Coordinates of C-alpha atoms and ligand atoms in Angstrom, one line a residue:
X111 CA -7.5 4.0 7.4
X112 CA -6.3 7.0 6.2
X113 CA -8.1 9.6 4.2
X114 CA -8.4 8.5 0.1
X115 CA -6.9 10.8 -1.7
X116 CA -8.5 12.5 -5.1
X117 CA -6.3 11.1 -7.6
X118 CA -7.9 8.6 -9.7
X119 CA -5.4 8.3 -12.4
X120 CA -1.6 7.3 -13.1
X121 CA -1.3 8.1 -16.4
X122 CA 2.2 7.7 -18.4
X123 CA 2.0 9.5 -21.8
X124 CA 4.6 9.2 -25.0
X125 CA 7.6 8.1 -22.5
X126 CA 10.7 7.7 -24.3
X127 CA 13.8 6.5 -22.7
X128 CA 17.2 6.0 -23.6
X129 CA 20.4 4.3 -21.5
X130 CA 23.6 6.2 -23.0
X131 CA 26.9 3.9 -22.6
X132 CA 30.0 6.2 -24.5
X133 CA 28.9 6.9 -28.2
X134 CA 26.0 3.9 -27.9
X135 CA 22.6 5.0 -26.9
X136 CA 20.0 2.1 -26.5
X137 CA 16.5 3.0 -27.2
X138 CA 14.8 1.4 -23.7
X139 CA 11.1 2.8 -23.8
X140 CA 9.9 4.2 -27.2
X141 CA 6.8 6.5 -26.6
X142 CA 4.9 4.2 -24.0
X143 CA 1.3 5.2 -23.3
X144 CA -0.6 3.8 -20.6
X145 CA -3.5 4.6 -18.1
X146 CA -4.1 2.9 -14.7
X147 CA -7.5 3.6 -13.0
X148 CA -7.7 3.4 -8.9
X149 CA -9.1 -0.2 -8.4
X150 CA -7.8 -1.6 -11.6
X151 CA -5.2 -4.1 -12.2
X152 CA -3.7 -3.3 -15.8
X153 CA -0.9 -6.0 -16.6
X154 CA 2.0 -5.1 -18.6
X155 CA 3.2 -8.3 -20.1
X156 CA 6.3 -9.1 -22.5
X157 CA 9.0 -11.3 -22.6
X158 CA 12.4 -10.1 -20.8
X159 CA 14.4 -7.3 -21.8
X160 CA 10.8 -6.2 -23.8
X161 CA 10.8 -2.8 -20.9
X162 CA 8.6 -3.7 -18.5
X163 CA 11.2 -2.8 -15.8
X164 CA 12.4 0.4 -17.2
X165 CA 8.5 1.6 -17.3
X166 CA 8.0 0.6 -13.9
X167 CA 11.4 1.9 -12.3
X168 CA 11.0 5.5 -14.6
X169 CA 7.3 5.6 -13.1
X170 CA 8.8 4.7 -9.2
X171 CA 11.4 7.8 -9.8
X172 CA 14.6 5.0 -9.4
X173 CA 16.1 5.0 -12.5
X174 CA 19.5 6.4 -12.6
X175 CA 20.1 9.1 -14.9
X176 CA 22.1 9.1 -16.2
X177 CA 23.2 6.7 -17.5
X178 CA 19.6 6.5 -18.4
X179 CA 17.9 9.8 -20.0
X180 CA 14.0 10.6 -20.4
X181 CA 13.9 12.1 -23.5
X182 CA 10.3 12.8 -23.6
X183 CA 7.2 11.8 -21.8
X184 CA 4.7 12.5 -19.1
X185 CA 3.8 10.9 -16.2
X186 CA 1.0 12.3 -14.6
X187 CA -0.5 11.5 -11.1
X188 CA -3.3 13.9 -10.3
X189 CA -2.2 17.5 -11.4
X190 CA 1.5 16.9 -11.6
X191 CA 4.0 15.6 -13.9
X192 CA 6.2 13.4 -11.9
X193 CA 9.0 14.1 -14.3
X194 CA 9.1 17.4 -13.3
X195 CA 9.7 17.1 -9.6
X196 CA 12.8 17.2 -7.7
X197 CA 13.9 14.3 -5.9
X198 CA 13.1 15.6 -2.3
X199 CA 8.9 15.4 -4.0
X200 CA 9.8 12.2 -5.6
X201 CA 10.8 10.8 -2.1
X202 CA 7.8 12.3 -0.2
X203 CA 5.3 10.3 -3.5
X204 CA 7.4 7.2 -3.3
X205 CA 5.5 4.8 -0.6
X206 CA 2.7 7.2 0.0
X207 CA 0.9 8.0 -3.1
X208 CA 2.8 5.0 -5.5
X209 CA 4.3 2.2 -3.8
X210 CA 6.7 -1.2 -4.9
X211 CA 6.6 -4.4 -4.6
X212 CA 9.7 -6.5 -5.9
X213 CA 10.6 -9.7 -7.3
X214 CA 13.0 -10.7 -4.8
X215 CA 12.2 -9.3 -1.4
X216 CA 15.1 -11.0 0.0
X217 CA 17.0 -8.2 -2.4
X218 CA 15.0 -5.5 -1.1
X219 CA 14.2 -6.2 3.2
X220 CA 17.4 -4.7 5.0
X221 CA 18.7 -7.9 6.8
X222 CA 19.6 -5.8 9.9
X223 CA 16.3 -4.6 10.5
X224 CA 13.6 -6.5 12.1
X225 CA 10.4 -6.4 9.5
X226 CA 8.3 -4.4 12.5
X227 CA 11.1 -1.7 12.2
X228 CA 10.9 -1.4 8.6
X229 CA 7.0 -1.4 8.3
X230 CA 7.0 1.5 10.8
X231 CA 9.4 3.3 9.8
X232 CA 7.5 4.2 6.3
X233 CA 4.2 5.6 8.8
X234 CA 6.6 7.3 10.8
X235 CA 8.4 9.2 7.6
X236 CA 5.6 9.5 5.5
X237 CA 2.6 9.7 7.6
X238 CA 4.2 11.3 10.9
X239 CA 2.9 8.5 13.6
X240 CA 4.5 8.4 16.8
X241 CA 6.4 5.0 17.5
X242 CA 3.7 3.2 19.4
X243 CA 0.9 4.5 16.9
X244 CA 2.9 2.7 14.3
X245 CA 3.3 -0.1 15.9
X246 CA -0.3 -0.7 16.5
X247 CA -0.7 0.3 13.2
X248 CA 2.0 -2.4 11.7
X249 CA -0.3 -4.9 13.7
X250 CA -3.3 -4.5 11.6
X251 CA -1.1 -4.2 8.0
X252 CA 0.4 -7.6 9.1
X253 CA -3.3 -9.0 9.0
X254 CA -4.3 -7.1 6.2
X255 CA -1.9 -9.1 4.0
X256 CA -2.8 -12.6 6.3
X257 CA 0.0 -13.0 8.5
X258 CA -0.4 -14.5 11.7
X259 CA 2.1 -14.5 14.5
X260 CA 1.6 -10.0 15.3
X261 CA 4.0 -8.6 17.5
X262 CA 6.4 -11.9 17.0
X263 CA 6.3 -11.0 13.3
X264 CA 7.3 -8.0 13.8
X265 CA 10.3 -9.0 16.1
X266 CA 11.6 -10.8 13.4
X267 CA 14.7 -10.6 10.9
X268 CA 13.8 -11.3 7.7
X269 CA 15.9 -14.6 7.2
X270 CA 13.6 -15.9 10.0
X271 CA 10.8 -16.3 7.5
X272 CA 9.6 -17.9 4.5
X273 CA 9.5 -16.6 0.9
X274 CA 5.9 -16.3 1.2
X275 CA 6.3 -14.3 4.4
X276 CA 9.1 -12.1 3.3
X277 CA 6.8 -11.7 0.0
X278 CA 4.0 -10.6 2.2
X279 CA 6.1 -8.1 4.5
X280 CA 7.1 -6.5 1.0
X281 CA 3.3 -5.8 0.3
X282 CA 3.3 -4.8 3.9
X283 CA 5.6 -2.0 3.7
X284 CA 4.3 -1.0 0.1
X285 CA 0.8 -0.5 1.5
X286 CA 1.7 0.8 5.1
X287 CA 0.6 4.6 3.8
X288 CA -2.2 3.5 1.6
X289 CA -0.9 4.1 -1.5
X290 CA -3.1 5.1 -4.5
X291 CA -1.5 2.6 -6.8
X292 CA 0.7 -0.3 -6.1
X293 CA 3.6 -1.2 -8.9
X294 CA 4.3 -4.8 -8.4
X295 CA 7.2 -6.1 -10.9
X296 CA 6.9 -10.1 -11.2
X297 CA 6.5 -10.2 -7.7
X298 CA 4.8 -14.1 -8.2
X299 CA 7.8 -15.2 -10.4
X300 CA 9.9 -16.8 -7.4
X301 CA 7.2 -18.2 -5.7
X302 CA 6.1 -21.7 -6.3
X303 CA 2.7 -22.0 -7.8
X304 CA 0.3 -22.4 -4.2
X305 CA 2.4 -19.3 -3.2
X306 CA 1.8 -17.2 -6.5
X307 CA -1.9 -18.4 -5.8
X308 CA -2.0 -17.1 -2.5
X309 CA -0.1 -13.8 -3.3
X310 CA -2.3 -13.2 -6.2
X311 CA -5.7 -13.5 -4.1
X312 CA -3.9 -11.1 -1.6
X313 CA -2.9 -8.6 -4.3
X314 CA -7.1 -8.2 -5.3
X315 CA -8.5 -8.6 -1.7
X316 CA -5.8 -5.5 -0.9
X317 CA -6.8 -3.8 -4.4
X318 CA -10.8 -3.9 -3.5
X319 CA -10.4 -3.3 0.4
X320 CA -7.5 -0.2 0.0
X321 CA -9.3 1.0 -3.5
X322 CA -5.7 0.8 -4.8
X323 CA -5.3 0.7 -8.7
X324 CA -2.1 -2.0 -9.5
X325 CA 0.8 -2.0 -12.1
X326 CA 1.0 -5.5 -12.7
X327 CA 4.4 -6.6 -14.7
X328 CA 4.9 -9.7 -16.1
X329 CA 6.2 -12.2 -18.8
X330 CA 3.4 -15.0 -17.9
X331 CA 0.0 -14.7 -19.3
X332 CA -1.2 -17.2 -17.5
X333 CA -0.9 -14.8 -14.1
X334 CA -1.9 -12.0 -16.1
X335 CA -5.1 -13.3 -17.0
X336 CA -6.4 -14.6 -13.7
X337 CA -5.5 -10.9 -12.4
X338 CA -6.3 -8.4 -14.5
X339 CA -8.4 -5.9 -15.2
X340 CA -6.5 -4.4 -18.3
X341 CA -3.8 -5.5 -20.6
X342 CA -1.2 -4.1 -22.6
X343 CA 1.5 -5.9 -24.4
X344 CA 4.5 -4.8 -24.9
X345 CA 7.8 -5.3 -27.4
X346 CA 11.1 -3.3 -28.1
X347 CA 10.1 -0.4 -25.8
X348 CA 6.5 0.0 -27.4
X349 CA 3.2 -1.1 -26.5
X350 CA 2.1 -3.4 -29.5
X351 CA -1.7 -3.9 -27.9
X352 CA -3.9 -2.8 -24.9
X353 CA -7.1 -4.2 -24.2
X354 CA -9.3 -5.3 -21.7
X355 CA -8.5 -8.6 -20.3
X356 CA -11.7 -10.8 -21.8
X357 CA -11.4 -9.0 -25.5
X358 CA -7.5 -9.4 -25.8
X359 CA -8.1 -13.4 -24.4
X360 CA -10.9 -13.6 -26.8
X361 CA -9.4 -11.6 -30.0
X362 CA -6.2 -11.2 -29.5
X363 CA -5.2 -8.9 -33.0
X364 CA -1.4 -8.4 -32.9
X365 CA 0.9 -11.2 -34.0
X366 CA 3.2 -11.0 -31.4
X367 CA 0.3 -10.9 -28.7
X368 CA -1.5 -14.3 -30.4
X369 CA 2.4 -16.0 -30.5
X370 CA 2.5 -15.4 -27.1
X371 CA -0.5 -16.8 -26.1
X372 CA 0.3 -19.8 -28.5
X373 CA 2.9 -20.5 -26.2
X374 CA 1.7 -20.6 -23.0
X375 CA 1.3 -23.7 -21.4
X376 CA -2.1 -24.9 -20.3
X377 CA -3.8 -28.7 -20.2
X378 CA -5.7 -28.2 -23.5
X379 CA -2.7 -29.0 -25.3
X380 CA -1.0 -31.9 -23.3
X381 CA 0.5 -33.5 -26.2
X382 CA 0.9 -31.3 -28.8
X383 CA 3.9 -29.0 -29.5
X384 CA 4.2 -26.2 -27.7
X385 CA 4.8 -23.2 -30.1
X386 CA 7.5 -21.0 -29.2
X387 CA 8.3 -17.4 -30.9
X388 CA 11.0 -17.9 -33.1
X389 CA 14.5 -15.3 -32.6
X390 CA 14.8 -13.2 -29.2
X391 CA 13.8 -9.9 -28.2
X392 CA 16.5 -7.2 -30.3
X393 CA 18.8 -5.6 -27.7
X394 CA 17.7 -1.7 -26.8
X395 CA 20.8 -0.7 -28.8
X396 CA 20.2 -2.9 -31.8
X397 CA 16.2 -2.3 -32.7
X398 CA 15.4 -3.4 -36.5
X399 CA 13.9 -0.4 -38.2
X400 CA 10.1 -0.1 -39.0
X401 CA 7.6 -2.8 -37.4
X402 CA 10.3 -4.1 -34.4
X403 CA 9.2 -7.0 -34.4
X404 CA 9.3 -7.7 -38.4
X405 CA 11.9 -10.0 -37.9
X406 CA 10.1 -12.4 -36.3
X407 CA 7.0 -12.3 -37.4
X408 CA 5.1 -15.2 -39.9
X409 CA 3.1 -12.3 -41.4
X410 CA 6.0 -9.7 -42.3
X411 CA 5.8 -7.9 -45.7
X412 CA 8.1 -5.4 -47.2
X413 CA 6.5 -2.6 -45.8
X414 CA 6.9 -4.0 -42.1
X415 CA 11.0 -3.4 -43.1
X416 CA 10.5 0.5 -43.4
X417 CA 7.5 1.5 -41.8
X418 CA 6.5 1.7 -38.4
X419 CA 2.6 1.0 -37.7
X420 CA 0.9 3.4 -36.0
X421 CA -1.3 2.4 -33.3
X422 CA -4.7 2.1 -34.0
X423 CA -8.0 1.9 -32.0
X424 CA -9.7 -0.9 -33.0
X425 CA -13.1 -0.1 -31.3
X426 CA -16.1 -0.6 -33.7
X427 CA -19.6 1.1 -33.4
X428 CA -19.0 3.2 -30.7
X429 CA -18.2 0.3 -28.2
X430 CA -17.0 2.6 -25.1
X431 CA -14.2 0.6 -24.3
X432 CA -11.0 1.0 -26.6
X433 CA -8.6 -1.9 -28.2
X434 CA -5.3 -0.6 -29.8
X435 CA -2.9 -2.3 -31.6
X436 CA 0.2 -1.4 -33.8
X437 CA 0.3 -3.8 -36.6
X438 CA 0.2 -3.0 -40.5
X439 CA -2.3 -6.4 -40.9
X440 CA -4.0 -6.1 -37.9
X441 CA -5.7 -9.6 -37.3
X442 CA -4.3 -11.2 -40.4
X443 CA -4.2 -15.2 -40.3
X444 CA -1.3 -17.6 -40.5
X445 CA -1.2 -21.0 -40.7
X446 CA 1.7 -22.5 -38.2
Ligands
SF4_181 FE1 4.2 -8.3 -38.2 FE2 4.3 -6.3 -39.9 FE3 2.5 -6.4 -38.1 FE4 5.0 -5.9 -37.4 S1 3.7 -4.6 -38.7 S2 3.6 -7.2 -36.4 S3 6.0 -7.2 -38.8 S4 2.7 -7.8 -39.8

């Protein structure tokens, strides 16, 4: 295994990002703030079109700019500011320090290459291995992420396997260099639920054995909470709530974080309605002023219209471990 490297931290700080289309501009990320720890999974979690992908894509260095523009922000991986480095630096850190994993692999695996080729080619680029060392080396990935079959794998296109393999051959290449922190963008979401399962276990047996810390993205609570370490909501480009994954399950204080969970689907509440948040995420060009998510909320006063919350750190007596939320009546009740 290769050598672990010092960085312990992926930190984003205050990024704000816009996508300029003519005279529009469409506010996409709106000072996010998050920190992800080596051997950590921290889940960001929203409903589509909430940013989830922009965050991950801006962090990976693949977002095209323009017509997207970083207007301000930080994104800091041991002593550098990603945002500052050319694309040549951004290449060399992409797979080897922070690696991908996709929705779709079928999207993402080139169909002319056999998987073996494309494994070995990211520890021949990044890492410098001759051929053969690779190959030796794609061996042991392939059972790393528990597929059988070796060198027959390997000699395979990728429309000669499964969606579970392909989904596996994705992690494969993503943690051929050992990465320091894994990004992996709803990469359950096409899977049926034994193969989420399975991919799930995979994802925190790879997180303990290659100390990796994980970007987790998702729209389904119900993954995020039997993966994560850490949790931060997000809505309109903002994080509304960050937590750790038992208080925000046990005290969830932001309204749009308790509707969510009012809606998720679980064997408690065969029978009764299933609560769904009313309206629709607003369109990146179109966000309400104040609290974004006023218009939609059962709790909204006047002030929600023309003020935007601050986020607050809800910790009380000195607990060490922080909850923030941006809400002007933090853990006010409603009846439904
Ligand atoms: Fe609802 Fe107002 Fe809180 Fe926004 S600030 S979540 S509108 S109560």
């Amino acid at each position: 295994m290769p050598e672990k490297r010092a960085d312990s931290t992926l930190e984003i700080r205050d990024l704000n990002v816009s996508f300029i289309q003519g005279e529009k501009e469409a506010n996409a990320l709106r000072g996010i703030s998050l920190s992800l720890k080596r051997s950590e999974v921290h889940s960001l979690v929203g409903e589509s079109g909430s940013g989830k992908t922009v965050t991950s894509t801006c962090v990976m260095g693949l977002l095209p700019t323009p017509p997207a523009r970083i207007n301000t922000g930080e994104i800091i991986l041991g002593d550098q500011d990603l945002l500052l480095l050319g694309e040549k630096d951004r290449r060399e850190i992409r797979g080897k320090d922070i690696a991908m994993v996709f929705q779709e692999p079928a999207r993402y695996l080139n169909p002319t290459l056999k998987v073996g080729d494309q494994i070995t080619e990211m520890l021949i680029l990044h890492l410098g291995m001759e051929k053969s060392k690779a190959v030796d080396r794609a061996l042991e990935i392939l059972e790393l992420v528990g597929l059988k079959g070796g060198k027959r794998v390997l000699d395979s296109y990728p429309h000669e396997l499964s969606g579970g393999m392909k989904q596996r051959i994705m992690i494969a290449i993503a943690i051929s260099c050992n990465p320091s922190f894994l990004i992996a963008d709803e990469p359950t979401t096409a899977l049926d639920v034994t193969l989420q399962l399975q991919i799930l276990n995979l994802m925190l047996s790879l997180k303990n054995t290659l100390d990796m810390g994980i970007l987790f993205i998702s729209h389904d609570l119900r993954v995020v909470h039997d993966i994560s370490d850490w949790i931060s909501v997000i809505y309109a480009g903002r994080i509304v709530e960050s937590a750790s994954r038992e208080t925000l399950f046990a005290d969830p204080k932001h309204p749009y974080t308790k509707l969510l969970f009012e809606s998720i689907p679980d064997a408690d509440k065969r029978g009764k309605r299933l609560q769904t948040i009313p309206g629709k995420v607003p369109d990146a060009e179109n966000i309400p002023g104040g609290c974004a998510f006023h218009p939609r909320c059962p709790i909204a006063e006047e002030i929600c219209r023309t003020s935007q919350p601050e986020t607050k750190d809800l910790a009380i007596n000195n607990r060490a471990e922080s909850h923030t939320a941006a809400c002007h009546f933090i853990g006010k009740q409603w009846k439904n």
